[in-house]
Coordinates of C-alpha atoms and ligand atoms in Angstrom, one line a residue:
M103 CA 180.9 155.2 13.7
S104 CA 179.0 156.4 16.8
A105 CA 176.8 154.1 18.9
L106 CA 173.5 153.0 17.5
H107 CA 170.7 151.8 19.5
E108 CA 167.5 149.8 18.8
I109 CA 164.6 148.5 21.0
A110 CA 163.6 144.9 20.4
P111 CA 160.0 144.1 21.6
A112 CA 158.8 140.6 22.5
K113 CA 155.8 139.2 20.6
I114 CA 152.8 137.2 21.7
N115 CA 150.7 135.1 19.5
L116 CA 146.9 136.0 19.7
G117 CA 145.7 132.6 18.7
L118 CA 147.3 130.1 16.3
T119 CA 145.6 127.9 13.7
L120 CA 147.7 124.9 12.7
G121 CA 147.9 123.6 9.2
P122 CA 149.5 120.8 7.3
V123 CA 153.2 120.3 7.0
R124 CA 154.6 121.8 3.8
G125 CA 157.5 120.7 1.5
D126 CA 160.2 122.2 3.7
G127 CA 159.0 120.3 6.7
R128 CA 157.5 123.4 8.4
H129 CA 153.9 123.5 9.5
E130 CA 151.6 126.0 7.8
L131 CA 149.9 128.2 10.3
V132 CA 147.8 131.4 10.8
T133 CA 148.5 133.6 13.7
V134 CA 148.3 137.3 14.8
M135 CA 151.7 138.4 16.0
Q136 CA 151.4 141.2 18.6
P137 CA 154.5 143.1 19.8
V138 CA 154.3 143.8 23.5
A139 CA 156.1 146.4 25.7
L140 CA 158.6 143.9 27.0
C141 CA 161.7 144.8 25.3
D142 CA 165.4 144.0 25.0
S143 CA 167.8 146.9 24.4
V144 CA 170.3 146.3 21.6
R145 CA 173.4 148.6 21.1
L146 CA 176.0 148.6 18.3
T147 CA 179.4 150.2 18.8
P148 CA 182.8 149.7 17.1
A149 CA 184.6 146.5 18.4
G150 CA 187.3 147.3 20.8
L151 CA 190.9 147.4 19.8
G152 CA 192.3 143.8 19.5
A153 CA 188.9 142.4 18.7
S154 CA 189.2 139.6 16.1
G155 CA 185.8 140.1 14.7
D156 CA 182.2 141.0 15.4
E157 CA 181.2 140.2 19.0
V158 CA 178.0 139.9 20.9
H159 CA 177.7 140.4 24.7
C160 CA 174.4 139.1 25.9
P161 CA 174.5 138.2 29.6
G162 CA 171.9 135.4 30.4
V163 CA 172.2 133.6 27.1
T164 CA 174.8 130.9 26.4
G165 CA 175.8 129.3 23.1
E166 CA 175.7 130.9 19.7
N167 CA 173.7 134.0 19.7
L168 CA 171.1 134.5 16.9
A169 CA 172.2 138.2 17.0
L170 CA 175.7 137.2 15.8
A171 CA 174.2 134.9 13.0
A172 CA 172.1 138.0 11.9
L173 CA 175.3 140.1 11.6
R174 CA 177.1 137.4 9.7
D175 CA 174.3 136.9 7.3
F176 CA 173.7 140.6 6.8
R177 CA 177.5 141.1 5.9
A178 CA 177.3 138.0 3.6
R179 CA 174.2 139.2 1.7
S180 CA 174.8 143.0 1.6
G181 CA 178.6 142.7 1.1
W182 CA 179.1 145.2 3.8
T183 CA 182.7 145.3 4.9
G184 CA 182.5 147.9 7.7
A185 CA 184.9 147.4 10.7
A186 CA 184.1 144.9 13.3
V187 CA 181.3 145.8 15.7
R188 CA 180.3 144.9 19.2
I189 CA 176.7 144.3 20.0
E190 CA 175.5 144.6 23.5
I191 CA 172.1 143.2 24.5
D192 CA 170.4 144.1 27.7
K193 CA 167.9 141.2 28.0
R194 CA 164.5 141.8 29.5
I195 CA 162.5 139.3 27.4
P196 CA 162.4 135.9 29.2
V197 CA 164.6 133.3 27.3
A198 CA 162.9 130.2 25.7
A199 CA 159.5 131.5 26.8
G200 CA 157.9 131.5 23.4
M201 CA 158.1 135.2 23.2
A202 CA 160.6 135.2 20.4
G203 CA 163.3 137.1 22.3
G204 CA 166.2 135.8 20.2
S205 CA 164.3 136.7 17.1
A206 CA 163.7 140.1 18.3
D207 CA 167.3 140.7 19.0
A208 CA 168.3 139.3 15.6
A209 CA 165.8 141.5 13.8
A210 CA 167.1 144.6 15.8
V211 CA 170.7 143.7 14.8
L212 CA 169.6 143.7 11.1
R213 CA 168.1 147.2 11.6
L214 CA 171.4 148.4 13.3
A215 CA 173.6 146.8 10.7
A216 CA 171.5 148.4 8.0
R217 CA 171.8 151.8 9.6
A218 CA 175.6 151.3 10.1
A219 CA 175.9 150.3 6.4
S220 CA 173.4 152.9 5.0
V221 CA 171.4 150.2 3.5
H222 CA 167.8 151.1 2.8
D223 CA 166.3 147.7 1.7
D224 CA 163.7 146.2 4.2
E225 CA 162.9 143.5 1.6
M226 CA 166.5 142.3 1.8
L227 CA 166.4 142.5 5.6
R228 CA 163.3 140.4 5.7
E229 CA 164.8 137.8 3.3
I230 CA 167.8 137.4 5.6
A231 CA 165.5 137.3 8.6
A232 CA 163.6 134.3 7.0
G233 CA 166.7 132.4 6.8
L234 CA 167.4 133.0 10.6
G235 CA 164.0 131.7 11.9
A236 CA 160.2 131.7 11.2
D237 CA 159.6 134.4 13.8
V238 CA 162.3 136.9 12.7
P239 CA 160.7 138.6 9.6
A240 CA 157.8 139.9 11.6
Q241 CA 160.4 141.6 14.0
V242 CA 162.3 143.4 11.2
R243 CA 159.6 146.2 11.5
P244 CA 157.7 145.2 14.6
R245 CA 153.9 145.9 14.5
R246 CA 150.7 143.7 14.5
Y247 CA 150.8 141.3 11.7
L248 CA 148.6 138.5 10.4
A249 CA 151.3 135.9 9.7
T250 CA 150.6 133.0 7.3
G251 CA 152.8 130.5 5.5
A252 CA 155.1 129.1 8.3
G253 CA 154.9 132.5 9.9
E254 CA 157.0 134.4 7.2
R255 CA 154.2 135.8 5.0
L256 CA 153.1 139.0 6.7
H257 CA 150.1 141.1 6.3
A258 CA 150.2 144.2 8.4
L259 CA 147.2 144.9 10.5
P260 CA 146.2 148.3 12.0
D261 CA 147.6 149.1 15.5
P262 CA 145.1 147.8 18.1
A263 CA 143.4 150.0 20.7
P264 CA 145.3 149.5 24.1
F265 CA 144.5 146.4 26.1
G266 CA 146.2 144.6 29.0
I267 CA 148.2 141.4 28.8
L268 CA 149.3 139.1 31.7
V269 CA 152.5 137.1 30.9
L270 CA 152.7 134.1 33.1
R271 CA 155.8 132.0 32.5
A272 CA 156.3 128.6 33.6
A273 CA 159.3 127.2 35.7
F274 CA 160.1 124.8 33.0
G275 CA 160.7 124.9 29.2
L276 CA 158.9 123.3 26.3
S277 CA 160.6 122.5 23.1
T278 CA 158.8 124.0 20.1
G279 CA 159.6 120.9 18.1
D280 CA 158.3 118.5 20.7
V281 CA 155.0 120.5 20.8
F282 CA 154.6 120.3 17.0
R283 CA 155.3 116.8 17.0
E284 CA 152.8 116.2 19.7
A285 CA 150.2 118.2 17.7
D286 CA 150.9 115.9 14.7
R287 CA 150.5 112.8 17.0
L288 CA 147.2 114.0 18.2
G289 CA 146.0 114.8 14.7
L290 CA 145.5 118.6 15.4
P291 CA 146.6 120.1 12.1
R292 CA 143.6 121.5 9.9
S293 CA 143.2 121.5 6.2
G294 CA 144.7 124.2 3.9
A295 CA 141.1 125.4 3.2
A296 CA 140.4 125.8 6.9
L297 CA 143.6 127.9 7.2
E298 CA 142.5 130.2 4.4
A299 CA 139.1 130.7 6.0
R300 CA 140.6 131.5 9.3
S301 CA 143.1 134.0 7.8
A302 CA 140.2 135.8 6.0
D303 CA 138.1 135.9 9.2
L304 CA 140.9 137.2 11.3
A305 CA 141.9 140.0 8.7
A306 CA 138.2 141.0 8.7
A307 CA 137.8 141.0 12.5
L308 CA 141.0 143.0 13.1
A309 CA 140.7 145.4 10.1
A310 CA 139.5 148.3 12.2
G311 CA 142.1 148.0 15.0
S312 CA 140.0 146.0 17.4
P313 CA 142.2 145.0 20.2
L314 CA 141.1 141.3 20.0
A315 CA 139.4 139.0 17.6
P316 CA 136.3 137.1 18.9
G317 CA 137.1 134.1 21.3
D318 CA 136.9 131.4 18.7
L319 CA 139.5 133.1 16.5
L320 CA 141.8 133.5 19.4
L321 CA 142.1 129.7 20.0
N322 CA 145.6 128.2 19.9
D323 CA 145.6 124.8 18.2
L324 CA 148.8 124.0 19.7
E325 CA 147.3 124.3 23.2
P326 CA 146.1 120.6 23.5
A327 CA 149.6 119.5 22.4
A328 CA 151.3 121.6 25.1
L329 CA 148.8 120.4 27.6
S330 CA 149.3 116.8 26.7
L331 CA 153.1 117.2 27.3
R332 CA 152.6 119.3 30.4
P333 CA 149.2 118.7 32.0
E334 CA 150.0 121.1 34.9
L335 CA 149.6 124.0 32.4
G336 CA 145.8 123.3 32.7
A337 CA 145.7 124.4 36.3
A338 CA 147.7 127.5 35.4
L339 CA 145.3 128.4 32.6
E340 CA 142.4 128.1 35.1
E341 CA 144.1 130.3 37.6
V342 CA 144.5 133.0 34.9
R343 CA 140.8 132.6 33.9
A344 CA 139.9 133.0 37.5
T345 CA 141.5 136.5 37.6
G346 CA 138.8 137.6 35.2
A347 CA 140.7 137.5 32.0
V348 CA 138.7 137.9 28.9
H349 CA 140.8 135.2 27.4
A350 CA 143.5 132.9 28.6
L351 CA 145.7 131.0 26.3
I352 CA 149.0 129.4 25.8
C353 CA 151.4 131.7 23.8
G354 CA 152.6 130.0 20.6
S355 CA 154.0 126.6 21.5
G356 CA 154.2 127.6 25.2
P357 CA 154.9 127.1 28.0
T358 CA 154.1 130.8 28.6
I359 CA 150.4 131.6 29.3
I360 CA 148.8 135.0 28.4
G361 CA 145.8 136.5 29.9
L362 CA 144.0 139.3 28.0
Y363 CA 142.2 142.1 29.8
P364 CA 140.3 145.3 28.7
D365 CA 143.1 147.5 30.1
L366 CA 146.6 147.5 31.7
E367 CA 145.1 147.9 35.1
G368 CA 143.2 144.7 34.8
A369 CA 146.4 142.8 33.9
R370 CA 148.3 144.5 36.8
A371 CA 145.5 143.4 39.2
A372 CA 145.7 139.8 37.8
A373 CA 149.5 139.8 38.2
A374 CA 149.0 140.9 41.9
A375 CA 146.3 138.3 42.4
L376 CA 148.5 135.5 41.3
G377 CA 150.9 136.6 43.9
D378 CA 154.6 136.5 44.4
R379 CA 155.7 133.5 42.5
D380 CA 158.8 132.5 40.5
P381 CA 158.9 133.4 37.6
R382 CA 156.9 136.6 38.4
P383 CA 153.8 137.3 36.4
V384 CA 154.2 140.5 34.6
A385 CA 151.5 142.9 33.1
V386 CA 152.2 144.6 29.8
E387 CA 150.5 146.5 27.0
P388 CA 150.9 146.2 23.2
W389 CA 153.9 147.9 21.8
Y390 CA 153.3 150.4 19.2
P391 CA 155.7 151.5 16.4
F392 CA 157.1 154.9 16.8
S393 CA 155.2 157.3 14.5
L394 CA 155.9 160.9 13.6
R395 CA 152.2 161.6 14.2
D396 CA 152.9 161.1 17.9
V397 CA 155.6 163.9 18.0
S398 CA 154.1 167.3 18.9
L399 CA 156.2 169.9 17.1
Ligands
LIG646 P1 160.5 131.5 19.7 O1 159.3 132.1 20.3 O2 160.9 132.3 18.5 O3 160.4 130.0 19.5 P2 161.7 131.6 22.3 O4 161.1 132.9 22.8 O5 160.9 130.3 22.8 O6 161.6 131.7 20.8 P3 164.3 132.5 22.7 O7 164.2 133.3 24.0 O8 164.2 133.2 21.4 O9 163.1 131.5 22.8 O10 165.5 131.6 22.7 C1 165.5 130.2 22.4 C2 167.0 129.6 22.4 O11 167.8 130.4 21.5 C3 167.6 129.8 23.8 O12 167.6 128.6 24.4 C4 169.0 130.5 23.5 O13 170.0 129.7 23.9 C5 169.1 130.7 22.0 N1 169.4 132.1 21.8 C6 170.2 132.5 20.9 N2 170.3 134.0 20.8 C7 169.5 134.4 21.8 C8 169.1 135.7 22.2 N3 169.6 136.8 21.6 N4 168.2 135.8 23.1 C9 167.6 134.6 23.7 N5 168.0 133.5 23.3 C10 168.9 133.2 22.4

């Protein structure tokens, strides 16, 4: 087997509508998942002589890697008995920032393993992905999706026209579980009917590839919960708004803040205006799936 390579793009949530808790304990939600051009690089090669099994090398991440879990679940589900492999992850996506970096890597490993095993079954990959985490199925074939259920029910949306995104990370982390619990405490979840209406409105607003839905559809219901736990995020949101962002919002459960601009230049100017801070703000564009239409023959 020769080396195989996949790009794993991060995602942002363009708004998030929170609903009630379902039977499995997860909240229902409606969100637009947008891959962005901030990517990890994932390589699969045969494991070295003497390796006792599959291995993952991922500098910057400690503890069990979701990429290894993806490989294990792929082998179990597909019955693939190919020789042990080595996965190397070059991390560019900030860790624990709400940008689904671990999910992106796990999904990239599912694609790599499927290629190595000559498995052509995206449905199976998505089922394995759903067992790994709510954000993983959308990363199996990254593109813009309207995600419903707990994030696992995916409706593909057209690629958006380009726009600029400022990613402003916080110097602290926020646990996703804590944010959802705070949202419950504050009584933020909406009814199932409100969720259905939001889903229909978003699908209609984005059907033609508009870069962004109107502002009220971009609201993140988790924002008051994240702000309640970390009030200092309010000042950071104001700073991003002051750079001229069309919208500024907390990404998913935070603490990362995203600013949205008409183009990449706007996002770059905002990153420069916010100055040389740690973590550094970055400006990115949407990530687009590779298409044969883009290749001039
Ligand atoms: P999400 O948006 O899906 O909630 P996140 O972006 O907030 O995720 P990740 O960067 O995916 O957070 O990582 C969350 C935790 O998962 C980290 O604390 C890390 O230890 C663990 N983890 C396991 N595998 C990976 C990986 N490949 N990349 C990043 N983190 C990983």
